[in-house]
Every structure is written in C-alpha cells, then in structure tokens.
PDB file of C-alpha atoms in Angstrom:
ATOM      1  CA  MET A   1      -1.806  11.676  -3.084  1.00  0.00           C
ATOM      2  CA  LEU A   2      -2.897   8.100  -2.463  1.00  0.00           C
ATOM      3  CA  GLU A   3      -4.798   7.303   0.704  1.00  0.00           C
ATOM      4  CA  GLN A   4      -3.009   5.324   3.400  1.00  0.00           C
ATOM      5  CA  THR A   5      -3.964   1.666   3.606  1.00  0.00           C
ATOM      6  CA  THR A   6      -5.192  -0.024   6.772  1.00  0.00           C
ATOM      7  CA  PHE A   7      -2.617  -2.828   6.725  1.00  0.00           C
ATOM      8  CA  ASN A   8       0.850  -2.431   8.223  1.00  0.00           C
ATOM      9  CA  ALA A   9       3.627  -1.326   5.896  1.00  0.00           C
ATOM     10  CA  PRO A  10       7.385  -1.135   6.584  1.00  0.00           C
ATOM     11  CA  ASP A  11       8.754   2.383   6.964  1.00  0.00           C
ATOM     12  CA  GLY A  12      10.653   3.653   3.942  1.00  0.00           C
ATOM     13  CA  ALA A  13       9.084   1.078   1.629  1.00  0.00           C
ATOM     14  CA  PRO A  14       7.917   2.387  -1.775  1.00  0.00           C
ATOM     15  CA  TYR A  15       4.198   3.158  -1.489  1.00  0.00           C
ATOM     16  CA  GLN A  16       3.625   2.021  -5.054  1.00  0.00           C
ATOM     17  CA  LEU A  17       4.953  -1.409  -4.124  1.00  0.00           C
ATOM     18  CA  ILE A  18       2.735  -1.548  -1.038  1.00  0.00           C
ATOM     19  CA  THR A  19      -0.420  -0.751  -3.004  1.00  0.00           C
ATOM     20  CA  LEU A  20       0.183  -3.835  -5.137  1.00  0.00           C
ATOM     21  CA  GLN A  21       0.107  -5.943  -1.980  1.00  0.00           C
ATOM     22  CA  ASN A  22      -3.207  -4.694  -0.594  1.00  0.00           C
ATOM     23  CA  GLU A  23      -5.741  -7.260   0.640  1.00  0.00           C
ATOM     24  CA  ASN A  24      -8.192  -6.598  -2.192  1.00  0.00           C
ATOM     25  CA  GLY A  25      -5.457  -7.085  -4.761  1.00  0.00           C
ATOM     26  CA  MET A  26      -6.486  -3.802  -6.379  1.00  0.00           C
ATOM     27  CA  ARG A  27      -4.317  -0.726  -6.891  1.00  0.00           C
ATOM     28  CA  VAL A  28      -5.681   2.060  -4.700  1.00  0.00           C
TER      29      VAL A  28
END
C-alpha cells in the first residue's frame, strides 16, 4: 500500500485524491 504522507488529510477522504495534493506535486 502507499505510504502515509506527512501533511494532514481529512478522515475518510480518498487517499488517491490526497496523493495528488502532496507538497511535491508528485504522486507517491
């Protein structure tokens, strides 16, 4: 599975959507 990101993410939010919003702008 994908590693958890360091930034805060809302509970229940799709992880795939969160990865697109990472600080680096890269899909992890």
